[in-house]
CSV table of C-alpha atoms and ligand atoms in Angstrom, one decimal:
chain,number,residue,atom,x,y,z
A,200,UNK,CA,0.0,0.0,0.0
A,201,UNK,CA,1.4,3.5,-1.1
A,202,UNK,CA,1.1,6.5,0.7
A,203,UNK,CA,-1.5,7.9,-1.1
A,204,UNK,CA,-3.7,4.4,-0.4
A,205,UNK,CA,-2.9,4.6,3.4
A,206,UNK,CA,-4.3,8.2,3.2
A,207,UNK,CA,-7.4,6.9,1.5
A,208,UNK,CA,-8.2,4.1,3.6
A,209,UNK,CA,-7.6,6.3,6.8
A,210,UNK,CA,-9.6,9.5,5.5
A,211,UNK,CA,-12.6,6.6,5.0
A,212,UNK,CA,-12.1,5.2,8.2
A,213,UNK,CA,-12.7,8.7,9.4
A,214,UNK,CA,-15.9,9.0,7.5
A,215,UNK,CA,-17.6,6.1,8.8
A,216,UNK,CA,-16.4,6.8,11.9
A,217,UNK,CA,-18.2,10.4,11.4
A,218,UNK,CA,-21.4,8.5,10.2
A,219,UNK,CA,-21.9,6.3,12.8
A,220,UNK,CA,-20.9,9.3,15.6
A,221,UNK,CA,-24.2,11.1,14.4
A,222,UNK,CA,-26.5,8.9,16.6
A,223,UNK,CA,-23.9,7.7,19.1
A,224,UNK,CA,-22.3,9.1,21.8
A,225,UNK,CA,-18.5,8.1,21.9
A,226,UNK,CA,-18.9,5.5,24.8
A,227,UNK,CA,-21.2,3.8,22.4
A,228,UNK,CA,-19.0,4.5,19.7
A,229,UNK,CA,-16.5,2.7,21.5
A,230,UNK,CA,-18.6,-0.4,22.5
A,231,UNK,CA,-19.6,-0.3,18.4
A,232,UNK,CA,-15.7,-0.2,17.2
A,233,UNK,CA,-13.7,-1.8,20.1
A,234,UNK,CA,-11.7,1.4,20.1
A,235,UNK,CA,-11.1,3.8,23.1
A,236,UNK,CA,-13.5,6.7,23.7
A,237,UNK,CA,-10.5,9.1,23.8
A,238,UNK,CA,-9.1,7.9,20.3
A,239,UNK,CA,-12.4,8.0,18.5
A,240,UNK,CA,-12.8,11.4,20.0
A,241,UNK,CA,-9.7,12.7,18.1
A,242,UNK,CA,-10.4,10.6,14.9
A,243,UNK,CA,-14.1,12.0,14.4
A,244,UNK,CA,-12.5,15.5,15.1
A,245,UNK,CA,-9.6,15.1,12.7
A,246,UNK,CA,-6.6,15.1,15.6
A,247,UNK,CA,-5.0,12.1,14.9
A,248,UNK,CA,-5.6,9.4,12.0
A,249,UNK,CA,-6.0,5.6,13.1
A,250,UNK,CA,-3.0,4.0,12.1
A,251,UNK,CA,-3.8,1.5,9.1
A,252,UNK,CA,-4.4,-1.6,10.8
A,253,UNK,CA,-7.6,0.2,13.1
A,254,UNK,CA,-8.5,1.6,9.7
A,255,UNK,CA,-8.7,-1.2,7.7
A,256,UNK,CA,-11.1,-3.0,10.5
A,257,UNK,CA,-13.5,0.0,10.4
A,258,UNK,CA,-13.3,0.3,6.8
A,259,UNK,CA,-14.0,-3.1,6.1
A,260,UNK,CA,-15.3,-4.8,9.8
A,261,UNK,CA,-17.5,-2.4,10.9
A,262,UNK,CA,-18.1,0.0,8.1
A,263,UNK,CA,-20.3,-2.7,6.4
A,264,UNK,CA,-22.2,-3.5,9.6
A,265,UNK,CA,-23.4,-0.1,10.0
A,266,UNK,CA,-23.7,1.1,7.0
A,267,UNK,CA,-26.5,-1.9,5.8
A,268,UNK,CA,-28.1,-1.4,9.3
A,269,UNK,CA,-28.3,2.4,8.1
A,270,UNK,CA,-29.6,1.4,4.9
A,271,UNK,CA,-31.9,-0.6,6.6
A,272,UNK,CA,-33.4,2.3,8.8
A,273,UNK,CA,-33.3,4.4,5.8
A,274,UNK,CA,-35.9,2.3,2.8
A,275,UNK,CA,-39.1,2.1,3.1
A,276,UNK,CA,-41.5,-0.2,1.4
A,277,UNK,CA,-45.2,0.6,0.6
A,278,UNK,CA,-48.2,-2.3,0.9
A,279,UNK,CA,-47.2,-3.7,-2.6
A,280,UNK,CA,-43.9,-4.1,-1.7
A,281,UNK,CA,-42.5,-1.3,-3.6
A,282,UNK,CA,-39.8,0.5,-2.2
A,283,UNK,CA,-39.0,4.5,-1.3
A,284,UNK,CA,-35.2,4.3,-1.0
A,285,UNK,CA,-35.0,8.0,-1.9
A,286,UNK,CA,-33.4,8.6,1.6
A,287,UNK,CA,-30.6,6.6,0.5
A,288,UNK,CA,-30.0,7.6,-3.3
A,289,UNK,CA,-30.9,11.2,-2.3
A,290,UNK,CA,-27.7,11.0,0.2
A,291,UNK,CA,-24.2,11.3,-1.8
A,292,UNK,CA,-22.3,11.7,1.3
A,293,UNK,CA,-23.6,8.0,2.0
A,294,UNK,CA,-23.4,6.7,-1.2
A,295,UNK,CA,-19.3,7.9,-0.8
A,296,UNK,CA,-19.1,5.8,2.2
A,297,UNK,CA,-20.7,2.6,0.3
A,298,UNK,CA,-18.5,2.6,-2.6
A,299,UNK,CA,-15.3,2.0,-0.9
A,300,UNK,CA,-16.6,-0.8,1.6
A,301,UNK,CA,-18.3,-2.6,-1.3
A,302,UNK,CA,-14.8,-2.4,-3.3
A,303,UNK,CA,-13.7,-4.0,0.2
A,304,UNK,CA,-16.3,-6.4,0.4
A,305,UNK,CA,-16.8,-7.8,-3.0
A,306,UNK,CA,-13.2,-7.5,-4.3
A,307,UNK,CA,-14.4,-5.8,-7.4
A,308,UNK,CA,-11.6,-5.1,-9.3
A,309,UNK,CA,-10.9,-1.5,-10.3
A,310,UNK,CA,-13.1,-0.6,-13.3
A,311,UNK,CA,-12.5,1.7,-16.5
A,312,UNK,CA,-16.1,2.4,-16.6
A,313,UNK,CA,-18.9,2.2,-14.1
A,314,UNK,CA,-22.4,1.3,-15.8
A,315,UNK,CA,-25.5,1.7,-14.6
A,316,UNK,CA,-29.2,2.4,-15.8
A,317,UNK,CA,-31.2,5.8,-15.0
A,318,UNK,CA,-32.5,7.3,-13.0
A,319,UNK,CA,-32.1,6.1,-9.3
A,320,UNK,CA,-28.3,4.1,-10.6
A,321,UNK,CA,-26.7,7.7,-11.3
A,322,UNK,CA,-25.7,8.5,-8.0
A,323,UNK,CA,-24.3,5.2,-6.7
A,324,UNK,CA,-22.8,5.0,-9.9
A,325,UNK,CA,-21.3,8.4,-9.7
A,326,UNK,CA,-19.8,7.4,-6.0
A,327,UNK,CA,-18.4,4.3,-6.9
A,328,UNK,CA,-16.7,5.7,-10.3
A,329,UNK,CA,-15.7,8.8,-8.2
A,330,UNK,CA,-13.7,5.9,-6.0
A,331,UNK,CA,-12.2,4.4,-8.7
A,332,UNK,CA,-11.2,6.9,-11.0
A,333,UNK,CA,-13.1,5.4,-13.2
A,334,UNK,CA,-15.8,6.5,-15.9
A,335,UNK,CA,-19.8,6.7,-15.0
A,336,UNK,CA,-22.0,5.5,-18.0
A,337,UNK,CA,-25.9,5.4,-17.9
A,338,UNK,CA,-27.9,3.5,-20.2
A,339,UNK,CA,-31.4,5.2,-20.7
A,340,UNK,CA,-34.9,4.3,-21.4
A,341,UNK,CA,-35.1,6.8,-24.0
A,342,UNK,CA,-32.3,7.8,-26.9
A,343,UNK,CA,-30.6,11.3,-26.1
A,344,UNK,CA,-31.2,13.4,-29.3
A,345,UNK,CA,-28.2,14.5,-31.4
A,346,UNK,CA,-26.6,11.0,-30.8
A,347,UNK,CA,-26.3,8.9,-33.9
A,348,UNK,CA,-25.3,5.8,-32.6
A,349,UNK,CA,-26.3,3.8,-29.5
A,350,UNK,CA,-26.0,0.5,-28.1
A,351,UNK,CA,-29.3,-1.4,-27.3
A,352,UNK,CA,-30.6,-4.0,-25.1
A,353,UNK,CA,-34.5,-4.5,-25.3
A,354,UNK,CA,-36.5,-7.3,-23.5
A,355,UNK,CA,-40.0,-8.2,-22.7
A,356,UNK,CA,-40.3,-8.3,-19.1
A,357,UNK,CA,-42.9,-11.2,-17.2
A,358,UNK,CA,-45.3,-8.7,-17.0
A,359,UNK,CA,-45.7,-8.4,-20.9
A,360,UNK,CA,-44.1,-4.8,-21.5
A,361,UNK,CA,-41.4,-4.4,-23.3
A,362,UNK,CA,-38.6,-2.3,-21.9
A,363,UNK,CA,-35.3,-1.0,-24.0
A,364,UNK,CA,-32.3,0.6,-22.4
A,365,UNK,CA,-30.1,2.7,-24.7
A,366,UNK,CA,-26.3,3.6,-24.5
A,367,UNK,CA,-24.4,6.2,-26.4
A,368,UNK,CA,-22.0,3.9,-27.9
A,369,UNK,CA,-19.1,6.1,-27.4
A,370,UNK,CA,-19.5,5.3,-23.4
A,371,UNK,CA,-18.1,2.5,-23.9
A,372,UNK,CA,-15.1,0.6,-26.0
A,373,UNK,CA,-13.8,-3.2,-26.7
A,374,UNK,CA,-11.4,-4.3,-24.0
A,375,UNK,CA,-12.4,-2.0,-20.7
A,376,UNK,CA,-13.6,-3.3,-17.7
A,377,UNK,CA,-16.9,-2.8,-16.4
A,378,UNK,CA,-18.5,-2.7,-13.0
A,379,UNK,CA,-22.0,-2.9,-13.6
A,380,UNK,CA,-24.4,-0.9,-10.6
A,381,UNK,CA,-27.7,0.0,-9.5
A,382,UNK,CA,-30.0,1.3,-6.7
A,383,UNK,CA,-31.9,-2.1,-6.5
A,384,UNK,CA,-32.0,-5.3,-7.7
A,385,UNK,CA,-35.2,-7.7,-7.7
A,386,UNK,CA,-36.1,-9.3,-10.6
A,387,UNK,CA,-32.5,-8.6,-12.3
A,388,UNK,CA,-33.9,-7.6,-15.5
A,389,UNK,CA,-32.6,-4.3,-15.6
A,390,UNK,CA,-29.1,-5.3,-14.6
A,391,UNK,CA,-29.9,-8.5,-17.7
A,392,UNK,CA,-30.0,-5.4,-19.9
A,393,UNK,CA,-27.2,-3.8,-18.4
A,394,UNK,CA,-25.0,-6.6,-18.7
A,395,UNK,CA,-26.0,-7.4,-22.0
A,396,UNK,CA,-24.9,-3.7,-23.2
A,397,UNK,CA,-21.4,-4.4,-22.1
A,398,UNK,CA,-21.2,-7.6,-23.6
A,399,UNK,CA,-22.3,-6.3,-26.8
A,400,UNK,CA,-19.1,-3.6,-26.6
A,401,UNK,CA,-17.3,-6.3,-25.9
A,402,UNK,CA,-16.3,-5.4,-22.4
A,403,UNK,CA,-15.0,-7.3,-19.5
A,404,UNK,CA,-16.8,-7.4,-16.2
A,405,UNK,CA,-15.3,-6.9,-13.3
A,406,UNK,CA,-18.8,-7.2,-11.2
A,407,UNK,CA,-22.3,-6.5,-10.4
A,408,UNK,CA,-23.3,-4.7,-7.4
A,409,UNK,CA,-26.5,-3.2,-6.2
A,410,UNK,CA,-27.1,-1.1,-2.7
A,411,UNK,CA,-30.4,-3.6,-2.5
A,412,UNK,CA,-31.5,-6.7,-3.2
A,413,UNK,CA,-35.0,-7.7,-2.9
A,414,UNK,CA,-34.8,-11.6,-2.7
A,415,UNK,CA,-32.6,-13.4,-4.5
A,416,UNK,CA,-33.5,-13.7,-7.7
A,417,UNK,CA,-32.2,-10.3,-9.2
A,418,UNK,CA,-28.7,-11.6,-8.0
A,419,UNK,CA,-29.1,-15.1,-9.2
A,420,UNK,CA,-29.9,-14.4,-12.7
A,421,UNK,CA,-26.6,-12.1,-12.8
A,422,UNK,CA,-24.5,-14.7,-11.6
A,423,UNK,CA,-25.9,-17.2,-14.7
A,424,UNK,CA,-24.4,-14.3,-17.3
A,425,UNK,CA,-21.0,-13.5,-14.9
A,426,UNK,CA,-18.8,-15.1,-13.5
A,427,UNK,CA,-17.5,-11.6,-11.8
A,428,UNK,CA,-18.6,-11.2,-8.2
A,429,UNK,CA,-22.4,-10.0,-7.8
A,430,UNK,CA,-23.3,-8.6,-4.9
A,431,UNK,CA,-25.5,-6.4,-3.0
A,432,UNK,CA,-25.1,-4.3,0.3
A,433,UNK,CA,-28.2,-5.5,2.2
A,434,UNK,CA,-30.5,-8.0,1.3
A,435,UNK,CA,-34.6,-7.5,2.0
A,436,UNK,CA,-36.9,-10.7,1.9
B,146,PRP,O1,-34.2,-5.8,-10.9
B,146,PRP,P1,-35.3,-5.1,-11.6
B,146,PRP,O2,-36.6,-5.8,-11.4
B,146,PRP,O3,-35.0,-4.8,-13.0
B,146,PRP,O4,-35.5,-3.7,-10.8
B,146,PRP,C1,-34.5,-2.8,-10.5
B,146,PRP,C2,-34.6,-1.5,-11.3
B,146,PRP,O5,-35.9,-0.9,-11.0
B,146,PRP,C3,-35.6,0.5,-10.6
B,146,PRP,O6,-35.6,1.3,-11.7
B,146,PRP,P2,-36.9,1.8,-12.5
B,146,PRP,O7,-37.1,0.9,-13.7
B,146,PRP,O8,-38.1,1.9,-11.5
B,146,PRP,O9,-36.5,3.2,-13.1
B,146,PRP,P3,-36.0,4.5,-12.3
B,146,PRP,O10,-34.6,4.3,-11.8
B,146,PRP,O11,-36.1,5.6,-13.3
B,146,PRP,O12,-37.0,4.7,-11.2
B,146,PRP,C4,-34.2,0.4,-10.0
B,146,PRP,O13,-33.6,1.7,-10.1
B,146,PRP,C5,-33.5,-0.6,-10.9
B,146,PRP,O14,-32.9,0.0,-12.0
């Protein structure tokens, strides 16, 4: 790990630490994290940096704990089952905490291009290219006028409508990797699409990953088309 990476992974450490203060006092803090009331105290004010070891175990122990329990507390679902999780993709400070831990988590390798469909993709997407250094691409459900050429992916869903996602085909060229994300995944057709647009630019990719999963289905048809990780932050029955 470079210098540069050490500074990352302790500035994150910071952040969750920062996130999880919010609602805590540090005495719980410290009960969370294992850590020592006085220590957090000069972490979440930006004193001292935990050394890299302490980091790495927020980053990727506890970060992902809290930040699905957050995620949790933060979607709500309606009588059908639909879900309102605009308190999450609404949030880019969050979102910038979740792209980093699900790097962590899922070892996703680092992408050229992050892909994901409009509208409720963009900002996750934006977070976890912002992470990367990578690209953010989003297909649409309508072509952008004063593009000529696009990349398409069109299916008819089990409810009977069809539904087409378009890609200016300049996002994306032959050989770069691509991390494919969304918002949520339940029945995986969207992210069926999504993967199907990289394959047709003859991309590589390096994952799947959604914030939510609504069963396990979404996640089970990605895995038949990759063999990349797939993952999601928190799962809902
Ligand atoms: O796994 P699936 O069953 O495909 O569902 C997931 C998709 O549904 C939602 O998008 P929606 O089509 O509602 O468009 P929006 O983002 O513009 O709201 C969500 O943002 C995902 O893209």
């Amino acid at each position: 790990m470079n210098r540069a990476e050490k500074a990352a992974l302790q500035l994150q450490a910071v952040a969750v630490l920062r996130m999880l203060k919010e609602t805590r006092t540090y005495d719980e803090l410290s009960e969370v994290t294992g850590l020592p009331a006085g220590d957090l105290n000069r972490y979440v004010n930006g004193h001292v940096l935990p050394g890299t070891d302490r980091a790495r175990e927020v980053v990727e122990g506890i970060g992902r704990d809290a930040l699905s329990t957050e995620l949790e507390a933060r979607v709500e679902f309606d009588d059908e089952g639909y879900v309102d999780n605009s308190g999450v993709v609404f949030d880019q400070s969050f979102l910038d905490l979740v792209a980093p831990i699900a790097a962590n988590a899922f070892g996703f390798e680092r992408p050229d291009v992050v892909l994901t469909a409009a509208t409720d993709g963009i900002t996750l997407g934006a977070a976890m290219a912002s992470y990367f250094d990578a690209r953010l691409a989003y297909a649409k459900k309508s072509k952008e006028t004063a593009v000529e050429e696009f990349i398409e992916s069109r299916q008819r869903l089990a409810s009977g409508i069809e539904l087409t996602y378009y890609l200016p085909a300049s996002a994306l060229s032959s050989g770069q990797r691509v991390l494919v994300v969304d918002d949520l995944i339940r029945s995986g057709e969207t992210q069926e699409l999504l993967l199907d647009i990289a394959l047709q630019a003859d991309t590589e990719v390096a994952g799947v990953f959604a914030l939510i999963a609504v069963g396990d289905e979404g996640t089970g048809r990605a895995k038949e088309i990759t063999d990349a990780p797939v993952g999601a932050l928190t799962t809902f029955e």
